[in-house]
mmCIF file of C-alpha atoms in Angstrom:
data_model
loop_
_atom_site.group_PDB
_atom_site.id
_atom_site.type_symbol
_atom_site.label_atom_id
_atom_site.label_comp_id
_atom_site.label_asym_id
_atom_site.label_seq_id
_atom_site.Cartn_x
_atom_site.Cartn_y
_atom_site.Cartn_z
ATOM 1 C CA MET V 1 -13.174 35.053 -21.051
ATOM 2 C CA THR V 2 -13.599 31.478 -22.364
ATOM 3 C CA PHE V 3 -10.165 31.228 -23.480
ATOM 4 C CA ALA V 4 -9.338 32.231 -19.972
ATOM 5 C CA LEU V 5 -11.292 29.937 -18.384
ATOM 6 C CA THR V 6 -10.142 27.225 -20.828
ATOM 7 C CA ALA V 7 -6.921 27.794 -20.439
ATOM 8 C CA GLY V 8 -7.479 27.904 -16.657
ATOM 9 C CA LEU V 9 -8.943 24.592 -16.657
ATOM 10 C CA GLU V 10 -5.931 23.016 -18.624
ATOM 11 C CA ILE V 11 -3.269 24.174 -16.387
ATOM 12 C CA LEU V 12 -5.281 23.155 -13.271
ATOM 13 C CA ALA V 13 -5.663 19.475 -15.007
ATOM 14 C CA GLY V 14 -1.831 19.330 -15.754
ATOM 15 C CA VAL V 15 -1.170 20.414 -12.418
ATOM 16 C CA SER V 16 -3.474 17.529 -10.841
ATOM 17 C CA SER V 17 -2.056 14.979 -13.235
ATOM 18 C CA LEU V 18 1.260 15.610 -12.521
ATOM 19 C CA ILE V 19 0.246 15.613 -8.533
ATOM 20 C CA LEU V 20 -1.218 12.198 -8.993
ATOM 21 C CA ILE V 21 1.794 10.813 -10.682
ATOM 22 C CA ALA V 22 4.476 11.967 -8.367
ATOM 23 C CA LEU V 23 2.608 11.312 -5.248
ATOM 24 C CA GLY V 24 3.204 7.303 -5.073
ATOM 25 C CA LEU V 25 7.080 8.085 -5.685
ATOM 26 C CA ALA V 26 7.175 11.445 -3.373
ATOM 27 C CA ILE V 27 6.276 8.388 -0.479
ATOM 28 C CA VAL V 28 9.079 5.724 -1.558
ATOM 29 C CA PHE V 29 11.701 8.352 -2.907
ATOM 30 C CA GLY V 30 11.077 11.320 -0.385
ATOM 31 C CA MET V 31 10.006 9.324 2.969
ATOM 32 C CA MET V 32 11.994 5.891 2.233
ATOM 33 C CA ARG V 33 14.786 6.946 0.146
ATOM 34 C CA VAL V 34 14.454 4.254 -2.077
ATOM 35 C CA ILE V 35 14.654 4.796 -5.845
ATOM 36 C CA ASN V 36 12.364 3.378 -7.619
ATOM 37 C CA LEU V 37 12.911 3.196 -11.310
ATOM 38 C CA ALA V 38 9.526 0.554 -11.739
ATOM 39 C CA HIS V 39 7.401 3.401 -10.418
ATOM 40 C CA GLY V 40 6.303 4.304 -14.180
ATOM 41 C CA GLU V 41 5.542 0.429 -14.955
ATOM 42 C CA PHE V 42 3.392 0.813 -11.455
ATOM 43 C CA LEU V 43 1.586 3.204 -13.012
ATOM 44 C CA MET V 44 1.295 1.609 -16.512
ATOM 45 C CA LEU V 45 -0.104 -1.791 -14.574
ATOM 46 C CA GLY V 46 -2.729 0.725 -12.750
ATOM 47 C CA ALA V 47 -3.921 1.753 -16.535
ATOM 48 C CA TYR V 48 -4.127 -2.193 -17.698
ATOM 49 C CA THR V 49 -5.716 -3.290 -14.425
ATOM 50 C CA ALA V 50 -8.418 -0.370 -15.137
ATOM 51 C CA ILE V 51 -8.921 -1.229 -18.546
ATOM 52 C CA THR V 52 -9.559 -4.952 -17.839
ATOM 53 C CA ALA V 53 -11.558 -4.475 -14.995
ATOM 54 C CA VAL V 54 -13.968 -2.324 -17.381
ATOM 55 C CA LYS V 55 -13.353 -4.856 -19.998
ATOM 56 C CA TYR V 56 -15.462 -7.691 -17.888
ATOM 57 C CA GLY V 57 -17.659 -5.386 -16.092
ATOM 58 C CA VAL V 58 -16.509 -3.372 -13.733
ATOM 59 C CA ASN V 59 -18.000 0.485 -12.900
ATOM 60 C CA PHE V 60 -15.752 2.405 -14.877
ATOM 61 C CA TYR V 61 -15.207 4.058 -11.478
ATOM 62 C CA ILE V 62 -14.482 1.486 -8.997
ATOM 63 C CA ALA V 63 -12.086 0.178 -11.472
ATOM 64 C CA ILE V 64 -10.007 3.382 -11.760
ATOM 65 C CA LEU V 65 -10.298 4.416 -8.392
ATOM 66 C CA VAL V 66 -10.457 1.160 -6.127
ATOM 67 C CA VAL V 67 -9.550 -2.019 -8.335
ATOM 68 C CA ALA V 68 -6.423 -0.462 -10.100
ATOM 69 C CA PRO V 69 -4.516 0.776 -6.881
ATOM 70 C CA VAL V 70 -5.486 -1.826 -4.726
ATOM 71 C CA VAL V 71 -4.491 -4.429 -7.604
ATOM 72 C CA VAL V 72 -0.915 -2.447 -8.086
ATOM 73 C CA GLY V 73 -0.748 -1.726 -4.245
ATOM 74 C CA LEU V 74 -0.780 -5.698 -3.565
ATOM 75 C CA LEU V 75 2.091 -6.429 -5.990
ATOM 76 C CA GLY V 76 3.866 -3.545 -4.403
ATOM 77 C CA LEU V 77 4.141 -5.464 -1.326
ATOM 78 C CA VAL V 78 4.715 -8.533 -2.888
ATOM 79 C CA VAL V 79 7.723 -6.736 -4.302
ATOM 80 C CA GLU V 80 8.627 -5.301 -1.132
ATOM 81 C CA ARG V 81 9.021 -8.143 0.334
ATOM 82 C CA LEU V 82 10.624 -10.181 -2.434
ATOM 83 C CA VAL V 83 13.248 -7.516 -3.776
ATOM 84 C CA VAL V 84 13.481 -4.023 -2.267
ATOM 85 C CA ARG V 85 13.381 -5.070 1.650
ATOM 86 C CA HIS V 86 17.099 -6.883 1.041
ATOM 87 C CA LEU V 87 17.966 -3.608 -0.496
ATOM 88 C CA TYR V 88 17.618 -0.806 1.673
ATOM 89 C CA GLY V 89 20.467 1.533 2.018
ATOM 90 C CA ARG V 90 22.162 -0.158 -1.163
ATOM 91 C CA ILE V 91 20.896 2.880 -3.517
ATOM 92 C CA ILE V 92 23.004 1.326 -6.600
ATOM 93 C CA ASP V 93 21.851 -2.129 -6.040
ATOM 94 C CA THR V 94 18.283 -0.556 -5.607
ATOM 95 C CA MET V 95 18.252 1.233 -8.717
ATOM 96 C CA LEU V 96 19.256 -1.919 -10.707
ATOM 97 C CA ALA V 97 16.662 -4.040 -9.005
ATOM 98 C CA THR V 98 14.116 -1.900 -9.822
ATOM 99 C CA TRP V 99 15.203 -1.146 -13.585
ATOM 100 C CA GLY V 100 15.180 -4.768 -13.999
ATOM 101 C CA LEU V 101 11.588 -5.075 -12.303
ATOM 102 C CA SER V 102 10.525 -2.447 -15.046
ATOM 103 C CA LEU V 103 11.594 -4.595 -17.676
ATOM 104 C CA LEU V 104 10.240 -7.627 -16.492
ATOM 105 C CA PHE V 105 6.665 -5.651 -16.224
ATOM 106 C CA VAL V 106 7.429 -4.410 -19.522
ATOM 107 C CA GLY V 107 8.050 -7.791 -21.159
ATOM 108 C CA LEU V 108 5.090 -9.651 -19.350
ATOM 109 C CA VAL V 109 2.797 -6.854 -20.404
ATOM 110 C CA THR V 110 3.647 -7.128 -23.935
ATOM 111 C CA THR V 111 3.498 -10.313 -24.121
ATOM 112 C CA VAL V 112 -0.181 -10.683 -22.255
ATOM 113 C CA PHE V 113 -1.471 -7.420 -24.170
ATOM 114 C CA GLY V 114 0.487 -6.825 -26.972
ATOM 115 C CA ASN V 115 2.453 -3.800 -27.783
ATOM 116 C CA THR V 116 -0.392 -1.770 -29.449
ATOM 117 C CA THR V 117 -1.977 1.162 -27.873
ATOM 118 C CA THR V 118 -5.507 0.878 -26.028
ATOM 119 C CA GLY V 119 -7.657 2.599 -23.990
ATOM 120 C CA ILE V 120 -10.990 3.220 -22.172
ATOM 121 C CA SER V 121 -13.586 5.951 -22.774
ATOM 122 C CA SER V 122 -14.538 8.116 -19.817
ATOM 123 C CA PRO V 123 -18.502 8.045 -19.405
ATOM 124 C CA ILE V 124 -18.045 12.073 -18.791
ATOM 125 C CA GLY V 125 -18.940 14.313 -21.491
ATOM 126 C CA ALA V 126 -17.816 17.398 -22.584
ATOM 127 C CA VAL V 127 -18.802 20.479 -20.505
ATOM 128 C CA THR V 128 -19.568 23.826 -22.077
ATOM 129 C CA LEU V 129 -17.516 27.002 -20.905
ATOM 130 C CA GLY V 130 -18.868 30.120 -22.381
ATOM 131 C CA SER V 131 -18.962 29.001 -26.185
ATOM 132 C CA ALA V 132 -16.056 26.301 -25.641
ATOM 133 C CA ASN V 133 -16.705 22.816 -24.855
ATOM 134 C CA VAL V 134 -14.400 21.271 -22.751
ATOM 135 C CA SER V 135 -13.597 17.726 -21.219
ATOM 136 C CA GLY V 136 -15.645 17.298 -18.181
ATOM 137 C CA TYR V 137 -13.425 14.727 -17.092
ATOM 138 C CA LYS V 138 -10.831 16.904 -16.879
ATOM 139 C CA PHE V 139 -12.944 18.607 -13.501
ATOM 140 C CA PHE V 140 -12.623 14.749 -12.529
ATOM 141 C CA ILE V 141 -9.004 14.602 -12.580
ATOM 142 C CA VAL V 142 -8.488 17.882 -10.441
ATOM 143 C CA GLY V 143 -11.577 16.348 -8.063
ATOM 144 C CA VAL V 144 -9.302 13.331 -7.429
ATOM 145 C CA ALA V 145 -6.398 14.813 -6.933
ATOM 146 C CA VAL V 146 -7.615 17.094 -4.225
ATOM 147 C CA VAL V 147 -8.996 14.325 -2.316
ATOM 148 C CA THR V 148 -6.279 12.423 -2.727
ATOM 149 C CA VAL V 149 -3.940 15.045 -1.216
ATOM 150 C CA LEU V 150 -6.385 15.679 1.661
ATOM 151 C CA LEU V 151 -6.862 12.027 2.257
ATOM 152 C CA LEU V 152 -2.734 11.915 2.791
ATOM 153 C CA VAL V 153 -2.187 14.861 4.984
ATOM 154 C CA LEU V 154 -4.988 13.060 7.118
ATOM 155 C CA LEU V 155 -3.354 9.934 7.160
ATOM 156 C CA PHE V 156 0.595 11.338 7.584
ATOM 157 C CA LYS V 157 -0.925 14.151 10.418
ATOM 158 C CA LYS V 158 -4.106 12.439 12.028
ATOM 159 C CA THR V 159 -3.146 8.753 12.367
ATOM 160 C CA GLU V 160 -1.531 6.537 14.246
ATOM 161 C CA PHE V 161 -0.034 4.629 11.204
ATOM 162 C CA GLY V 162 1.525 7.877 9.868
ATOM 163 C CA LEU V 163 2.877 8.762 12.828
ATOM 164 C CA ILE V 164 4.609 5.736 12.737
ATOM 165 C CA ALA V 165 5.700 5.861 9.744
ATOM 166 C CA ARG V 166 7.144 9.425 9.611
ATOM 167 C CA ALA V 167 8.808 8.370 12.614
ATOM 168 C CA THR V 168 10.327 5.054 11.051
ATOM 169 C CA MET V 169 11.590 6.815 8.360
ATOM 170 C CA GLN V 170 13.568 9.373 10.167
ATOM 171 C CA ASN V 171 15.114 6.921 12.781
ATOM 172 C CA PRO V 172 14.004 3.157 12.019
ATOM 173 C CA ASP V 173 16.367 2.287 15.361
ATOM 174 C CA MET V 174 14.272 4.231 17.748
ATOM 175 C CA ALA V 175 11.068 3.438 16.591
ATOM 176 C CA ALA V 176 12.171 -0.609 17.067
ATOM 177 C CA ALA V 177 13.134 0.090 20.454
ATOM 178 C CA VAL V 178 9.708 1.569 21.341
ATOM 179 C CA GLY V 179 8.029 -1.635 19.793
ATOM 180 C CA VAL V 180 7.464 -0.511 16.517
ATOM 181 C CA ASP V 181 8.520 -3.181 13.735
ATOM 182 C CA PRO V 182 10.355 -0.834 10.882
ATOM 183 C CA LYS V 183 10.112 -4.118 8.286
ATOM 184 C CA ARG V 184 6.197 -3.822 8.513
ATOM 185 C CA THR V 185 5.923 0.073 8.367
ATOM 186 C CA TYR V 186 8.130 0.044 5.477
ATOM 187 C CA ALA V 187 6.392 -2.525 3.622
ATOM 188 C CA ILE V 188 3.034 -0.776 4.251
ATOM 189 C CA THR V 189 4.350 2.373 3.119
ATOM 190 C CA PHE V 190 6.278 0.916 -0.232
ATOM 191 C CA ALA V 191 2.702 -0.826 -0.567
ATOM 192 C CA LEU V 192 0.914 2.677 -0.617
ATOM 193 C CA GLY V 193 3.180 4.289 -2.956
ATOM 194 C CA ALA V 194 2.643 1.664 -5.335
ATOM 195 C CA ALA V 195 -1.380 1.879 -4.758
ATOM 196 C CA LEU V 196 -0.864 5.890 -5.372
ATOM 197 C CA ALA V 197 1.128 4.961 -8.670
ATOM 198 C CA GLY V 198 -1.699 2.560 -9.471
ATOM 199 C CA LEU V 199 -4.353 5.110 -8.949
ATOM 200 C CA ALA V 200 -2.821 7.812 -11.374
ATOM 201 C CA GLY V 201 -2.651 5.201 -14.044
ATOM 202 C CA GLY V 202 -5.946 4.158 -13.939
ATOM 203 C CA VAL V 203 -7.140 7.889 -13.519
ATOM 204 C CA MET V 204 -4.836 8.684 -16.807
ATOM 205 C CA ALA V 205 -5.730 5.554 -19.049
ATOM 206 C CA PRO V 206 -9.207 7.482 -20.273
ATOM 207 C CA ILE V 207 -6.746 10.791 -21.753
ATOM 208 C CA THR V 208 -3.453 8.690 -22.506
ATOM 209 C CA GLY V 209 -2.459 5.828 -25.001
ATOM 210 C CA VAL V 210 -1.787 2.675 -22.906
ATOM 211 C CA LEU V 211 0.763 0.522 -23.781
ATOM 212 C CA PRO V 212 3.374 -1.466 -22.243
ATOM 213 C CA SER V 213 6.341 1.467 -22.911
ATOM 214 C CA MET V 214 4.263 4.173 -21.310
ATOM 215 C CA GLY V 215 5.732 4.180 -18.060
ATOM 216 C CA THR V 216 9.158 6.074 -19.431
ATOM 217 C CA SER V 217 7.442 8.899 -19.776
ATOM 218 C CA PHE V 218 5.849 9.283 -16.594
ATOM 219 C CA VAL V 219 8.652 8.306 -14.372
ATOM 220 C CA ALA V 220 10.488 11.082 -15.665
ATOM 221 C CA LYS V 221 8.180 13.664 -14.839
ATOM 222 C CA ALA V 222 7.850 11.873 -11.627
ATOM 223 C CA PHE V 223 11.216 12.472 -10.441
ATOM 224 C CA ILE V 224 11.526 16.105 -11.971
ATOM 225 C CA THR V 225 8.593 16.780 -9.539
ATOM 226 C CA VAL V 226 9.731 14.859 -6.445
ATOM 227 C CA ILE V 227 13.495 15.995 -6.947
ATOM 228 C CA GLY V 228 12.086 19.571 -7.317
ATOM 229 C CA GLY V 229 9.722 19.196 -4.235
ATOM 230 C CA GLY V 230 12.048 18.393 -1.697
ATOM 231 C CA ALA V 231 11.799 16.480 1.297
ATOM 232 C CA SER V 232 8.169 17.143 2.576
ATOM 233 C CA VAL V 233 5.982 14.258 0.519
ATOM 234 C CA VAL V 234 2.765 16.244 0.637
ATOM 235 C CA VAL V 235 3.896 19.741 0.286
ATOM 236 C CA GLY V 236 6.858 19.168 -1.830
ATOM 237 C CA THR V 237 4.841 17.441 -4.547
ATOM 238 C CA LEU V 238 1.982 20.233 -4.331
ATOM 239 C CA SER V 239 4.303 23.201 -4.940
ATOM 240 C CA ALA V 240 6.519 21.236 -7.480
ATOM 241 C CA SER V 241 3.518 20.044 -9.382
ATOM 242 C CA SER V 242 2.363 23.372 -9.150
ATOM 243 C CA LEU V 243 5.397 24.927 -10.777
ATOM 244 C CA PHE V 244 6.265 22.752 -13.482
ATOM 245 C CA GLY V 245 2.642 21.661 -14.546
ATOM 246 C CA THR V 246 1.848 25.512 -15.030
ATOM 247 C CA VAL V 247 4.986 25.830 -17.242
ATOM 248 C CA ASN V 248 4.215 22.758 -19.052
ATOM 249 C CA GLN V 249 0.740 23.998 -19.927
ATOM 250 C CA VAL V 250 1.416 27.434 -20.590
ATOM 251 C CA ALA V 251 4.722 26.404 -22.852
ATOM 252 C CA SER V 252 2.344 23.990 -24.663
ATOM 253 C CA PHE V 253 -0.171 26.843 -25.424
ATOM 254 C CA VAL V 254 2.215 29.431 -26.607
ATOM 255 C CA THR V 255 4.286 26.695 -29.015
ATOM 256 C CA THR V 256 3.934 22.693 -29.333
ATOM 257 C CA PRO V 257 3.553 19.950 -26.313
ATOM 258 C CA VAL V 258 6.830 18.941 -27.543
ATOM 259 C CA PHE V 259 8.273 22.449 -26.260
ATOM 260 C CA GLY V 260 6.492 22.236 -23.235
ATOM 261 C CA GLU V 261 8.187 19.131 -22.222
ATOM 262 C CA VAL V 262 11.701 20.742 -22.981
ATOM 263 C CA ALA V 263 10.514 23.994 -20.762
ATOM 264 C CA MET V 264 9.223 22.200 -17.723
ATOM 265 C CA LEU V 265 12.879 20.039 -17.919
ATOM 266 C CA LEU V 266 14.647 23.782 -17.803
ATOM 267 C CA ALA V 267 12.515 24.853 -15.122
ATOM 268 C CA ALA V 268 13.772 21.865 -12.958
ATOM 269 C CA VAL V 269 17.357 22.414 -13.453
ATOM 270 C CA VAL V 270 17.220 26.120 -12.793
ATOM 271 C CA LEU V 271 14.868 25.191 -9.553
ATOM 272 C CA VAL V 272 17.230 22.477 -8.519
ATOM 273 C CA ARG V 273 20.409 25.013 -9.116
ATOM 274 C CA LEU V 274 18.875 27.479 -7.074
ATOM 275 C CA MET V 275 17.704 25.515 -4.437
ATOM 276 C CA PRO V 276 19.670 22.189 -4.092
ATOM 277 C CA LYS V 277 17.170 20.597 -1.219
ATOM 278 C CA GLY V 278 14.024 21.573 -3.612
ATOM 279 C CA ILE V 279 11.591 23.928 -2.645
ATOM 280 C CA THR V 280 10.535 22.609 1.259
ATOM 281 C CA GLY V 281 14.283 22.614 1.750
ATOM 282 C CA ARG V 282 13.645 26.132 1.245
ATOM 283 C CA LEU V 283 10.509 27.511 2.032
ATOM 284 C CA PHE V 284 8.590 24.814 3.825
ATOM 285 C CA ARG V 285 10.951 23.404 6.220
ATOM 286 C CA GLY V 286 9.006 20.458 8.809
ATOM 287 C CA SER V 287 5.958 20.467 6.650
ATOM 288 C CA ILE V 288 4.458 17.051 5.583
#
């Protein structure tokens, strides 16, 4: 019984982490059709922002839940204004530009913080489940993922901005014809995606080694999840994260974490082969 609870928590925490990692990219890639190869570096910058904020006396929760997403979101706004805005519809150029940005961010962070692994400690202690002690922070990750998903659903379904954003991404010319400024909507949407990456970085900082090159491993997982999920931002991310996160965690339990990553990749290959448009392209059409 204790083993089942512990294993269930590990799977749930793994799925929740994958949701947080992929949500920002799901908005930028799934809605805006922008292939942002700097997504992993936005996540890395969120982690370093949280670490720096805690170092200078900011409350741990404010640092990871407020400071990290706000700072990275503002940076995303600047990136959209200066770089991405001029490349919409030019997929190859956007890939090259964001890849260059990723190299720039890694170089800048390495210059400032060095190339050594760092991190922050979580104030949440262990929780006893039966005869086993498990990390209480994993419950926190699950809670953050649930709240984030619910807020996104409310944003896109119940607010004027959500309606405008979805309409603009589907038909910017028609949106402009009724008085909407597509450029402004694109900028805010891209900044939201960057902010979610910053939030993921802040939340992941206490449980993973933080170093300038950490974004590489996260961006691969994010793209696999978004492509596997399909066009729907929230439902696609939830469904693909649940599938791939479970495969990863179960394979890691049975074998090793390295094989868990391989199993997740194989699952993604099989899924895309069977469902070229992703899970929501086949099963949840019209969902958000």
